[in-house]
Amino acid sequence: MAKRVRVVRMSVEQPLWRALTAYRILTMLYAILLAVFGRDKYERPWVAIAFLTVMAVWTLATLPKVSGAVACTKRFLGTDLALALAGILLTPLADFQAQHMDGPTLPSIWTAGSVLAFAIKGGWRWAAFASTFVAAANLIERAEPSRDTLHNVLLVWVASIAIGYVVEVARASERTLARALEIEAATRERERLARDIHDSVLQVLAMVQRRGTAIGGEAAELGRMAGEQEVALRTLVSSGLVPPTRVSEDAAEGAVVRTVETDDDEPGETDLRALLAPHAGSRVSFAEPGAPVLLPPPAAMELAAAVSAALDNVRVHAGEGAQAWILVEDWPDEVIVTVRDDGPGIPDGRLAQAEGEGRLGVALSIRGRLRELGGTAELISVPGQGTEVELKVPKVSRGKAGSVR
């Protein structure tokens, strides 16, 4: 059973949606009041009354649509923008003098609410798209655009793009904060797990190692094995083998929910360190980055299997006393795992001879796995100076297109 710890915090976007809701209501009332006080100038007042009625009903009926990013769909945005454009273009029909004067359009500043919805929903590109249509409609509505008209059009265009850019920056900051919370939760869980294990299992293994070494004989071998398991377990704990923290957005409330799980039934990505840490022991040293090394589960499993095959070769060919090292490097575009040993090395031509004799351990277990991942496997060995196997896997798998040396 997964143990979940939920920490809920408000999304940075939610205040923007609330402000947009209030803006739409206030500007709707403002447009209606302008029409009421300026009713004498309309040659066809019924056009203004009809449009403002539709606009008011639409604004009040669609308040839930501007309550959050999930509810604000593309269909709603398109319809809302079309209504605003229609109001602008209908203005000369209600007021014949509108094309030659700098008076307000029928929707007035309510139109900006449609553009702001695009900005909050999709960022500055969506804002530029919507504001361009609004600018074109205003220029068409004014047969002879004045300086004030051009100024207002430019102001709406620049302001909407700026707001859209701010929204994108806020989202990026929120993702960074969510990642920091994940790391913090994982670190705390790892420390708790380390304390529990240190107070129980590790102390027992250390005691078995000391007593076995003191007694000698078969007990010494058991003590040695207990010591290896102690080292492996310490590495396992320090490598971050704790459940991932997942951050998701609550669609109903627009809140960000941080969930810490103690199992990973459906992991999206696998931490390669968790798969390689069990190899650590008294004869295998494991060096890893401080942050998770995330790969798709199939790629992580295949890479871990290739490392295991390389260590099998060390145990078989380098001798019982050989020391091995595993080094994990996490680069932006690829992951590199190096397995090195201090054994006698591989004589020149030995690999080709082994493949000719049908012993395809290196060719299939290591190079074959990396080829399937679109990666490379390079083996460097100097007689008397050990062997080094360098495994490279791209972050985005290229299938079978990768080169394998």
CSV table of C-alpha atoms in Angstrom, one decimal:
chain,number,residue,atom,x,y,z
A,1,MET,CA,0.0,0.0,0.0
A,2,ALA,CA,1.4,3.3,-1.0
A,3,LYS,CA,1.8,5.9,1.7
A,4,ARG,CA,0.9,9.4,0.4
A,5,VAL,CA,1.7,12.7,1.8
A,6,ARG,CA,-0.2,15.5,0.1
A,7,VAL,CA,1.0,19.1,0.3
A,8,VAL,CA,-1.4,21.4,-1.5
A,9,ARG,CA,-0.3,24.9,-2.5
A,10,MET,CA,-2.1,27.4,-4.7
A,11,SER,CA,-1.1,27.6,-8.4
A,12,VAL,CA,0.6,30.9,-9.4
A,13,GLU,CA,-1.9,31.2,-12.2
A,14,GLN,CA,-5.0,31.0,-10.1
A,15,PRO,CA,-4.9,34.7,-9.0
A,16,LEU,CA,-4.7,35.7,-12.7
A,17,TRP,CA,-7.8,33.7,-13.6
A,18,ARG,CA,-9.7,35.3,-10.6
A,19,ALA,CA,-8.6,38.8,-11.8
A,20,LEU,CA,-9.7,38.0,-15.3
A,21,THR,CA,-13.2,36.9,-14.0
A,22,ALA,CA,-13.5,40.2,-12.1
A,23,TYR,CA,-12.3,42.2,-15.1
A,24,ARG,CA,-14.8,40.6,-17.5
A,25,ILE,CA,-17.7,41.5,-15.1
A,26,LEU,CA,-16.6,45.1,-14.5
A,27,THR,CA,-15.9,45.8,-18.2
A,28,MET,CA,-19.3,44.3,-19.1
A,29,LEU,CA,-21.0,46.8,-16.7
A,30,TYR,CA,-18.8,49.6,-18.0
A,31,ALA,CA,-19.7,48.9,-21.7
A,32,ILE,CA,-23.4,48.8,-20.7
A,33,LEU,CA,-23.2,52.1,-18.8
A,34,LEU,CA,-21.4,53.8,-21.8
A,35,ALA,CA,-24.2,52.7,-24.1
A,36,VAL,CA,-26.9,53.9,-21.6
A,37,PHE,CA,-25.4,57.4,-21.2
A,38,GLY,CA,-24.6,57.7,-24.9
A,39,ARG,CA,-27.9,56.2,-26.2
A,40,ASP,CA,-28.8,59.5,-28.0
A,41,LYS,CA,-25.9,59.1,-30.5
A,42,TYR,CA,-27.1,55.7,-31.8
A,43,GLU,CA,-29.0,55.8,-35.1
A,44,ARG,CA,-29.9,52.2,-34.6
A,45,PRO,CA,-30.1,51.6,-30.8
A,46,TRP,CA,-31.6,48.2,-31.2
A,47,VAL,CA,-28.2,47.0,-32.7
A,48,ALA,CA,-26.4,48.2,-29.5
A,49,ILE,CA,-29.1,46.7,-27.3
A,50,ALA,CA,-29.0,43.3,-29.0
A,51,PHE,CA,-25.3,43.0,-28.9
A,52,LEU,CA,-24.9,44.2,-25.3
A,53,THR,CA,-27.6,41.8,-24.2
A,54,VAL,CA,-25.8,38.9,-25.9
A,55,MET,CA,-22.5,40.0,-24.4
A,56,ALA,CA,-23.9,40.3,-20.9
A,57,VAL,CA,-25.6,36.8,-21.1
A,58,TRP,CA,-22.4,35.3,-22.5
A,59,THR,CA,-20.2,36.9,-19.9
A,60,LEU,CA,-22.3,35.7,-16.9
A,61,ALA,CA,-22.9,32.3,-18.4
A,62,THR,CA,-19.2,31.6,-19.1
A,63,LEU,CA,-17.8,32.7,-15.7
A,64,PRO,CA,-16.8,29.0,-14.9
A,65,LYS,CA,-14.8,29.0,-18.2
A,66,VAL,CA,-12.4,31.6,-16.9
A,67,SER,CA,-11.9,29.9,-13.5
A,68,GLY,CA,-8.8,28.0,-14.5
A,69,ALA,CA,-6.7,26.8,-17.4
A,70,VAL,CA,-8.4,23.4,-17.7
A,71,ALA,CA,-11.9,24.9,-18.0
A,72,CYS,CA,-10.8,27.6,-20.5
A,73,THR,CA,-10.9,25.5,-23.7
A,74,LYS,CA,-9.8,26.5,-27.2
A,75,ARG,CA,-13.4,26.4,-28.3
A,76,PHE,CA,-14.4,28.9,-25.6
A,77,LEU,CA,-11.5,31.2,-26.5
A,78,GLY,CA,-12.4,31.2,-30.2
A,79,THR,CA,-16.1,31.9,-29.5
A,80,ASP,CA,-15.2,34.6,-27.0
A,81,LEU,CA,-12.8,36.3,-29.4
A,82,ALA,CA,-15.4,36.1,-32.3
A,83,LEU,CA,-18.0,37.8,-30.1
A,84,ALA,CA,-15.6,40.6,-29.3
A,85,LEU,CA,-14.7,41.1,-33.0
A,86,ALA,CA,-18.3,41.1,-33.9
A,87,GLY,CA,-19.0,43.8,-31.4
A,88,ILE,CA,-16.2,46.0,-32.8
A,89,LEU,CA,-17.4,45.5,-36.4
A,90,LEU,CA,-21.1,46.2,-35.5
A,91,THR,CA,-20.3,49.5,-34.0
A,92,PRO,CA,-20.6,51.6,-37.2
A,93,LEU,CA,-23.9,49.9,-37.9
A,94,ALA,CA,-25.3,51.2,-34.6
A,95,ASP,CA,-23.5,54.5,-34.7
A,96,PHE,CA,-23.0,55.9,-38.2
A,97,GLN,CA,-20.4,58.5,-37.0
A,98,ALA,CA,-18.2,55.8,-35.2
A,99,GLN,CA,-16.0,55.4,-38.3
A,100,HIS,CA,-15.0,59.1,-38.2
A,101,MET,CA,-14.7,59.6,-34.5
A,102,ASP,CA,-12.6,58.2,-31.7
A,103,GLY,CA,-15.5,57.1,-29.5
A,104,PRO,CA,-15.6,53.7,-27.9
A,105,THR,CA,-16.8,50.6,-29.7
A,106,LEU,CA,-19.8,48.6,-28.5
A,107,PRO,CA,-17.8,46.1,-26.4
A,108,SER,CA,-15.3,48.9,-25.4
A,109,ILE,CA,-12.5,47.6,-23.1
A,110,TRP,CA,-14.4,44.3,-22.6
A,111,THR,CA,-12.5,43.1,-25.7
A,112,ALA,CA,-9.3,43.1,-23.8
A,113,GLY,CA,-10.6,40.4,-21.6
A,114,SER,CA,-10.7,38.0,-24.5
A,115,VAL,CA,-7.1,38.8,-25.4
A,116,LEU,CA,-6.0,38.3,-21.7
A,117,ALA,CA,-7.7,34.9,-21.6
A,118,PHE,CA,-5.6,33.9,-24.6
A,119,ALA,CA,-2.4,35.2,-22.8
A,120,ILE,CA,-3.1,33.4,-19.5
A,121,LYS,CA,-4.0,30.2,-21.3
A,122,GLY,CA,-1.3,29.9,-23.9
A,123,GLY,CA,1.4,32.5,-23.2
A,124,TRP,CA,2.7,35.3,-25.4
A,125,ARG,CA,2.2,33.6,-28.7
A,126,TRP,CA,-1.5,33.0,-28.1
A,127,ALA,CA,-1.7,36.6,-26.9
A,128,ALA,CA,-0.1,37.9,-30.1
A,129,PHE,CA,-2.5,35.8,-32.2
A,130,ALA,CA,-5.6,37.2,-30.5
A,131,SER,CA,-4.5,40.8,-30.3
A,132,THR,CA,-3.6,40.8,-34.0
A,133,PHE,CA,-7.2,40.0,-34.8
A,134,VAL,CA,-8.5,42.7,-32.4
A,135,ALA,CA,-6.1,45.2,-34.0
A,136,ALA,CA,-7.3,44.4,-37.5
A,137,ALA,CA,-11.0,44.7,-36.4
A,138,ASN,CA,-10.3,48.1,-34.9
A,139,LEU,CA,-8.6,49.4,-38.0
A,140,ILE,CA,-11.4,48.1,-40.2
A,141,GLU,CA,-14.0,49.7,-37.9
A,142,ARG,CA,-12.3,53.0,-38.2
A,143,ALA,CA,-12.4,54.0,-41.8
A,144,GLU,CA,-9.9,56.7,-41.1
A,145,PRO,CA,-7.8,55.5,-38.1
A,146,SER,CA,-6.5,58.3,-36.0
A,147,ARG,CA,-3.4,58.5,-33.9
A,148,ASP,CA,-5.3,57.6,-30.8
A,149,THR,CA,-6.7,54.5,-32.5
A,150,LEU,CA,-3.3,53.3,-33.5
A,151,HIS,CA,-2.0,54.1,-30.1
A,152,ASN,CA,-4.7,52.0,-28.4
A,153,VAL,CA,-4.2,49.1,-30.9
A,154,LEU,CA,-0.5,49.0,-30.2
A,155,LEU,CA,-1.0,49.3,-26.4
A,156,VAL,CA,-3.3,46.2,-26.4
A,157,TRP,CA,-0.9,44.3,-28.6
A,158,VAL,CA,2.2,45.0,-26.5
A,159,ALA,CA,0.4,44.7,-23.1
A,160,SER,CA,-1.1,41.3,-24.0
A,161,ILE,CA,2.2,39.9,-25.2
A,162,ALA,CA,3.9,41.1,-22.1
A,163,ILE,CA,1.3,39.5,-19.8
A,164,GLY,CA,1.6,36.2,-21.8
A,165,TYR,CA,5.4,36.3,-21.4
A,166,VAL,CA,5.0,36.9,-17.6
A,167,VAL,CA,2.6,33.9,-17.4
A,168,GLU,CA,5.2,31.7,-19.1
A,169,VAL,CA,7.9,32.8,-16.8
A,170,ALA,CA,5.6,32.1,-13.8
A,171,ARG,CA,4.9,28.6,-15.0
A,172,ALA,CA,8.6,27.9,-15.5
A,173,SER,CA,9.3,29.2,-12.0
A,174,GLU,CA,6.5,27.0,-10.6
A,175,ARG,CA,8.0,23.9,-12.3
A,176,THR,CA,11.4,24.7,-10.8
A,177,LEU,CA,9.8,25.1,-7.4
A,178,ALA,CA,7.9,21.8,-7.8
A,179,ARG,CA,11.2,20.0,-8.7
A,180,ALA,CA,12.9,21.5,-5.6
A,181,LEU,CA,10.0,20.2,-3.5
A,182,GLU,CA,10.5,16.8,-5.0
A,183,ILE,CA,14.2,16.7,-4.2
A,184,GLU,CA,13.5,18.0,-0.7
A,185,ALA,CA,10.9,15.3,0.0
A,186,ALA,CA,13.1,12.6,-1.5
A,187,THR,CA,16.0,13.7,0.6
A,188,ARG,CA,14.0,13.7,3.8
A,189,GLU,CA,12.6,10.2,3.1
A,190,ARG,CA,16.1,9.0,2.3
A,191,GLU,CA,17.5,10.4,5.6
A,192,ARG,CA,14.6,8.7,7.5
A,193,LEU,CA,15.3,5.4,5.7
A,194,ALA,CA,19.0,5.7,6.4
A,195,ARG,CA,18.4,6.3,10.1
A,196,ASP,CA,16.1,3.3,10.4
A,197,ILE,CA,18.5,1.0,8.5
A,198,HIS,CA,21.5,2.2,10.4
A,199,ASP,CA,19.9,1.5,13.7
A,200,SER,CA,19.0,-2.1,12.7
A,201,VAL,CA,20.3,-3.9,9.6
A,202,LEU,CA,23.7,-2.2,9.2
A,203,GLN,CA,24.6,-2.6,12.8
A,204,VAL,CA,23.8,-6.3,12.6
A,205,LEU,CA,25.8,-6.8,9.4
A,206,ALA,CA,28.8,-4.9,10.9
A,207,MET,CA,28.6,-7.1,14.0
A,208,VAL,CA,28.5,-10.3,11.8
A,209,GLN,CA,31.6,-9.1,9.9
A,210,ARG,CA,33.6,-8.4,13.1
A,211,ARG,CA,32.6,-11.7,14.8
A,212,GLY,CA,33.2,-13.8,11.7
A,213,THR,CA,36.6,-12.3,11.1
A,214,ALA,CA,37.5,-13.0,14.8
A,215,ILE,CA,36.3,-16.6,14.7
A,216,GLY,CA,38.0,-17.4,11.4
A,217,GLY,CA,37.3,-20.4,9.2
A,218,GLU,CA,33.9,-20.6,7.5
A,219,ALA,CA,32.7,-17.8,9.8
A,220,ALA,CA,35.3,-15.5,8.2
A,221,GLU,CA,33.8,-16.1,4.8
A,222,LEU,CA,30.3,-15.3,6.2
A,223,GLY,CA,31.8,-12.2,7.8
A,224,ARG,CA,33.3,-11.1,4.5
A,225,MET,CA,29.9,-11.6,2.7
A,226,ALA,CA,28.2,-9.6,5.5
A,227,GLY,CA,30.7,-6.8,5.0
A,228,GLU,CA,30.0,-6.7,1.3
A,229,GLN,CA,26.3,-6.6,1.9
A,230,GLU,CA,26.8,-3.8,4.4
A,231,VAL,CA,28.7,-1.7,1.8
A,232,ALA,CA,26.1,-2.4,-0.8
A,233,LEU,CA,23.3,-1.5,1.5
A,234,ARG,CA,24.9,1.8,2.5
A,235,THR,CA,25.4,2.6,-1.1
A,236,LEU,CA,21.8,1.7,-1.8
A,237,VAL,CA,20.6,4.1,0.9
A,238,SER,CA,22.8,7.0,-0.1
A,239,SER,CA,22.0,6.7,-3.8
A,240,GLY,CA,18.5,7.9,-3.3
A,241,LEU,CA,16.5,4.7,-3.6
A,242,VAL,CA,13.3,6.3,-2.2
A,243,PRO,CA,10.0,6.7,-3.9
A,244,PRO,CA,9.7,9.6,-6.3
A,245,THR,CA,7.7,12.7,-5.4
A,246,ARG,CA,5.0,13.5,-8.0
A,247,VAL,CA,3.6,16.9,-8.6
A,248,SER,CA,0.3,17.3,-10.4
A,249,GLU,CA,-2.3,20.0,-11.0
A,250,ASP,CA,-5.7,19.7,-9.5
A,251,ALA,CA,-8.0,20.5,-12.4
A,252,ALA,CA,-10.9,21.4,-10.2
A,253,GLU,CA,-9.2,23.8,-7.9
A,254,GLY,CA,-6.2,24.9,-9.9
A,255,ALA,CA,-3.9,23.9,-7.1
A,256,VAL,CA,-0.6,22.0,-7.3
A,257,VAL,CA,-0.6,18.8,-5.3
A,258,ARG,CA,2.7,17.3,-4.2
A,259,THR,CA,2.3,13.5,-3.6
A,260,VAL,CA,5.1,11.5,-2.0
A,261,GLU,CA,4.8,7.8,-2.7
A,262,THR,CA,6.5,4.9,-1.1
A,263,ASP,CA,6.2,2.7,-4.1
A,264,ASP,CA,6.5,3.2,-7.8
A,265,ASP,CA,3.9,1.1,-9.5
A,266,GLU,CA,3.8,3.3,-12.7
A,267,PRO,CA,7.0,5.1,-12.9
A,268,GLY,CA,7.4,7.5,-15.9
A,269,GLU,CA,11.2,7.4,-15.7
A,270,THR,CA,13.6,5.3,-13.8
A,271,ASP,CA,16.6,6.5,-11.8
A,272,LEU,CA,19.6,4.6,-13.2
A,273,ARG,CA,21.4,5.0,-9.9
A,274,ALA,CA,18.8,2.8,-8.2
A,275,LEU,CA,19.5,-0.1,-10.7
A,276,LEU,CA,23.3,0.2,-10.4
A,277,ALA,CA,23.7,0.8,-6.7
A,278,PRO,CA,23.2,-2.9,-5.7
A,279,HIS,CA,26.5,-3.8,-7.6
A,280,ALA,CA,28.5,-1.8,-5.1
A,281,GLY,CA,30.5,-3.8,-2.6
A,282,SER,CA,33.9,-4.3,-1.1
A,283,ARG,CA,35.4,-5.0,-4.6
A,284,VAL,CA,33.1,-2.7,-6.7
A,285,SER,CA,33.1,1.1,-6.1
A,286,PHE,CA,30.2,3.1,-7.3
A,287,ALA,CA,30.4,6.8,-8.2
A,288,GLU,CA,27.2,8.6,-9.1
A,289,PRO,CA,25.8,12.2,-9.6
A,290,GLY,CA,24.0,13.8,-6.7
A,291,ALA,CA,20.8,14.2,-8.7
A,292,PRO,CA,18.7,11.4,-10.2
A,293,VAL,CA,19.8,10.0,-13.5
A,294,LEU,CA,16.4,9.6,-15.3
A,295,LEU,CA,15.9,7.4,-18.3
A,296,PRO,CA,12.9,5.6,-19.8
A,297,PRO,CA,12.5,2.3,-17.9
A,298,PRO,CA,13.4,0.1,-20.9
A,299,ALA,CA,16.6,2.1,-21.6
A,300,ALA,CA,17.5,2.1,-17.9
A,301,MET,CA,17.0,-1.7,-17.6
A,302,GLU,CA,19.0,-2.4,-20.7
A,303,LEU,CA,21.9,-0.2,-19.7
A,304,ALA,CA,21.9,-1.7,-16.2
A,305,ALA,CA,22.0,-5.2,-17.8
A,306,ALA,CA,25.0,-4.1,-19.9
A,307,VAL,CA,26.8,-2.9,-16.8
A,308,SER,CA,26.0,-6.2,-15.1
A,309,ALA,CA,27.5,-8.1,-18.1
A,310,ALA,CA,30.6,-6.0,-17.9
A,311,LEU,CA,31.0,-6.8,-14.2
A,312,ASP,CA,30.5,-10.5,-14.9
A,313,ASN,CA,33.4,-10.3,-17.3
A,314,VAL,CA,35.5,-8.7,-14.6
A,315,ARG,CA,34.7,-11.5,-12.1
A,316,VAL,CA,35.4,-14.2,-14.7
A,317,HIS,CA,38.5,-12.9,-16.5
A,318,ALA,CA,40.1,-10.4,-14.0
A,319,GLY,CA,40.3,-12.8,-11.1
A,320,GLU,CA,38.7,-12.9,-7.6
A,321,GLY,CA,40.9,-10.2,-6.2
A,322,ALA,CA,40.2,-7.7,-9.0
A,323,GLN,CA,38.8,-4.3,-8.1
A,324,ALA,CA,36.1,-2.7,-10.3
A,325,TRP,CA,34.8,0.9,-10.5
A,326,ILE,CA,31.4,2.1,-11.9
A,327,LEU,CA,31.2,5.8,-12.8
A,328,VAL,CA,27.9,7.4,-13.9
A,329,GLU,CA,27.9,10.7,-15.8
A,330,ASP,CA,24.7,12.5,-16.6
A,331,TRP,CA,25.1,14.9,-19.5
A,332,PRO,CA,22.3,17.0,-21.1
A,333,ASP,CA,22.0,14.8,-24.2
A,334,GLU,CA,23.4,11.5,-23.0
A,335,VAL,CA,24.2,9.2,-20.1
A,336,ILE,CA,27.7,7.7,-19.9
A,337,VAL,CA,28.5,4.7,-17.6
A,338,THR,CA,32.1,3.6,-17.4
A,339,VAL,CA,33.1,0.2,-15.9
A,340,ARG,CA,36.8,-0.2,-15.2
A,341,ASP,CA,38.9,-2.9,-13.5
A,342,ASP,CA,42.5,-3.3,-12.5
A,343,GLY,CA,42.8,-6.8,-13.9
A,344,PRO,CA,45.4,-8.2,-16.3
A,345,GLY,CA,43.6,-6.7,-19.4
A,346,ILE,CA,42.6,-8.3,-22.6
A,347,PRO,CA,45.3,-9.4,-25.0
A,348,ASP,CA,45.2,-8.0,-28.6
A,349,GLY,CA,42.9,-10.0,-30.8
A,350,ARG,CA,41.3,-11.9,-27.9
A,351,LEU,CA,37.8,-10.4,-28.5
A,352,ALA,CA,37.8,-11.3,-32.2
A,353,GLN,CA,39.0,-14.8,-31.3
A,354,ALA,CA,36.2,-15.2,-28.7
A,355,GLU,CA,33.6,-14.1,-31.2
A,356,GLY,CA,35.0,-16.5,-33.8
A,357,GLU,CA,34.7,-19.3,-31.2
A,358,GLY,CA,31.0,-18.4,-30.6
A,359,ARG,CA,31.6,-16.8,-27.2
A,360,LEU,CA,29.6,-13.6,-27.8
A,361,GLY,CA,29.3,-12.2,-24.3
A,362,VAL,CA,30.7,-8.8,-25.1
A,363,ALA,CA,29.2,-8.6,-28.6
A,364,LEU,CA,25.6,-9.5,-27.6
A,365,SER,CA,25.3,-8.7,-23.9
A,366,ILE,CA,27.0,-5.3,-24.1
A,367,ARG,CA,27.2,-4.1,-27.6
A,368,GLY,CA,24.0,-5.6,-28.7
A,369,ARG,CA,22.0,-3.9,-25.9
A,370,LEU,CA,23.6,-0.5,-26.6
A,371,ARG,CA,22.9,-0.9,-30.3
A,372,GLU,CA,19.2,-1.4,-29.6
A,373,LEU,CA,19.2,1.8,-27.5
A,374,GLY,CA,20.9,3.9,-30.2
A,375,GLY,CA,24.0,4.1,-28.1
A,376,THR,CA,27.6,3.1,-28.3
A,377,ALA,CA,29.9,0.7,-26.4
A,378,GLU,CA,33.6,1.2,-26.5
A,379,LEU,CA,36.0,-1.3,-24.9
A,380,ILE,CA,39.6,-0.2,-24.1
A,381,SER,CA,42.1,-2.7,-22.7
A,382,VAL,CA,45.8,-2.6,-22.3
A,383,PRO,CA,47.5,-5.8,-21.2
A,384,GLY,CA,48.6,-5.5,-17.6
A,385,GLN,CA,46.6,-2.3,-17.0
A,386,GLY,CA,43.1,-3.4,-16.8
A,387,THR,CA,40.0,-3.0,-19.0
A,388,GLU,CA,37.6,-0.1,-19.4
A,389,VAL,CA,34.1,-0.3,-20.9
A,390,GLU,CA,32.4,3.0,-21.8
A,391,LEU,CA,28.7,2.8,-22.4
A,392,LYS,CA,26.8,5.8,-23.9
A,393,VAL,CA,23.1,6.1,-24.2
A,394,PRO,CA,21.3,9.1,-25.7
A,395,LYS,CA,18.6,10.8,-23.5
A,396,VAL,CA,16.2,10.4,-26.5
A,397,SER,CA,16.7,7.0,-28.0
A,398,ARG,CA,17.5,6.9,-31.7
A,399,GLY,CA,16.4,3.3,-32.1
A,400,LYS,CA,18.9,1.2,-34.1
A,401,ALA,CA,20.5,4.1,-35.8
A,402,GLY,CA,23.3,4.5,-33.2
A,403,SER,CA,26.8,3.4,-34.0
A,404,VAL,CA,28.4,0.8,-31.9
A,405,ARG,CA,32.1,0.4,-32.0
